[in-house]
Amino acid sequence: KALEANPTSVTLWKAAIELEDADDARVLLSVAVEKIPHSVEMWLALARLETYDNARKVLNKARKHLPTERAVWIAAAKLEESQNHGEMVDRIIDKAVRSLDKHDAVVTRAQWLKEAEAAEASGAPLTSAAIVKCTVGRGVDEEDRQRTWADDANASLSRNAVSTARAILAHSLSSFPTKRSLWLQAVDLERNHGTPSS
């Protein structure tokens, strides 16, 4: 009854969805995204309940409704990573950055690095690395890159974001392959946090 009176209330939709099992929640969420297409939370919740193929469709629709919302793009990258489609992750994040720029969405370098750490924390290290690769150089003056990136790697490491720090150092080393201090920092990271696969 409440939803009939106020179909654009995110709070009411969330309350109704919480009362349902997964199948009914999926149906309710399908209606919710039609009624409130600008709710990122509803789109992402629907994508989480869908199969891989349907989740891709849901996220593509969400991108059309929310062209300036980076969470939708990141969810798409994580979805591909969950299916071991690593090559798609880089393409999605690269496209996300370009699309967000095109739509004048202001996402700072610090916000992107925070997203990379969040992706790593959620179990998506490839998404984290792709975000770093595409955004770590944004807004950094040429002469400050080496120091800034070394500081970024240390900051990520201090927050236990080892994969993010590793990606930052890998990017740094691709730009500064002869910098001994970066190599030593990378060796130290691997010595203290490395795994056989890293």
Tab-separated table of N, CA and C in Angstrom, residues 16-29 49:
chain	number	residue	atom	x	y	z
A	16	ALA	N	10.481	-3.206	1.730
A	16	ALA	CA	9.684	-4.270	1.106
A	16	ALA	C	10.579	-5.409	0.621
A	17	ILE	N	11.717	-5.074	0.046
A	17	ILE	CA	12.630	-6.092	-0.495
A	17	ILE	C	13.216	-6.946	0.625
A	18	GLU	N	13.517	-6.332	1.756
A	18	GLU	CA	14.094	-7.079	2.883
A	18	GLU	C	13.151	-8.156	3.413
A	19	LEU	N	11.863	-8.004	3.169
A	19	LEU	CA	10.872	-8.980	3.647
A	19	LEU	C	10.742	-10.192	2.728
A	20	GLU	N	11.379	-10.146	1.578
A	20	GLU	CA	11.193	-11.180	0.561
A	20	GLU	C	12.383	-12.134	0.471
A	21	ASP	N	12.116	-13.320	-0.116
A	21	ASP	CA	13.218	-14.231	-0.412
A	21	ASP	C	13.899	-13.747	-1.696
A	22	ALA	N	14.955	-14.416	-2.110
A	22	ALA	CA	15.772	-13.933	-3.235
A	22	ALA	C	14.973	-13.792	-4.532
A	23	ASP	N	14.140	-14.786	-4.853
A	23	ASP	CA	13.380	-14.717	-6.114
A	23	ASP	C	12.388	-13.560	-6.108
A	24	ASP	N	11.654	-13.419	-5.013
A	24	ASP	CA	10.694	-12.319	-4.927
A	24	ASP	C	11.406	-10.969	-4.850
A	25	ALA	N	12.549	-10.935	-4.183
A	25	ALA	CA	13.324	-9.698	-4.107
A	25	ALA	C	13.776	-9.271	-5.494
A	26	ARG	N	14.164	-10.242	-6.322
A	26	ARG	CA	14.596	-9.937	-7.686
A	26	ARG	C	13.435	-9.310	-8.473
A	27	VAL	N	12.246	-9.859	-8.304
A	27	VAL	CA	11.077	-9.306	-8.993
A	27	VAL	C	10.802	-7.881	-8.516
A	28	LEU	N	10.820	-7.696	-7.204
A	28	LEU	CA	10.588	-6.357	-6.652
A	28	LEU	C	11.649	-5.363	-7.119
A	29	LEU	N	12.894	-5.804	-7.143
A	29	LEU	CA	13.969	-4.913	-7.587
A	29	LEU	C	13.818	-4.545	-9.063
A	49	LEU	N	21.693	-10.228	-7.517
A	49	LEU	CA	20.765	-11.366	-7.438
A	49	LEU	C	20.610	-12.107	-8.764
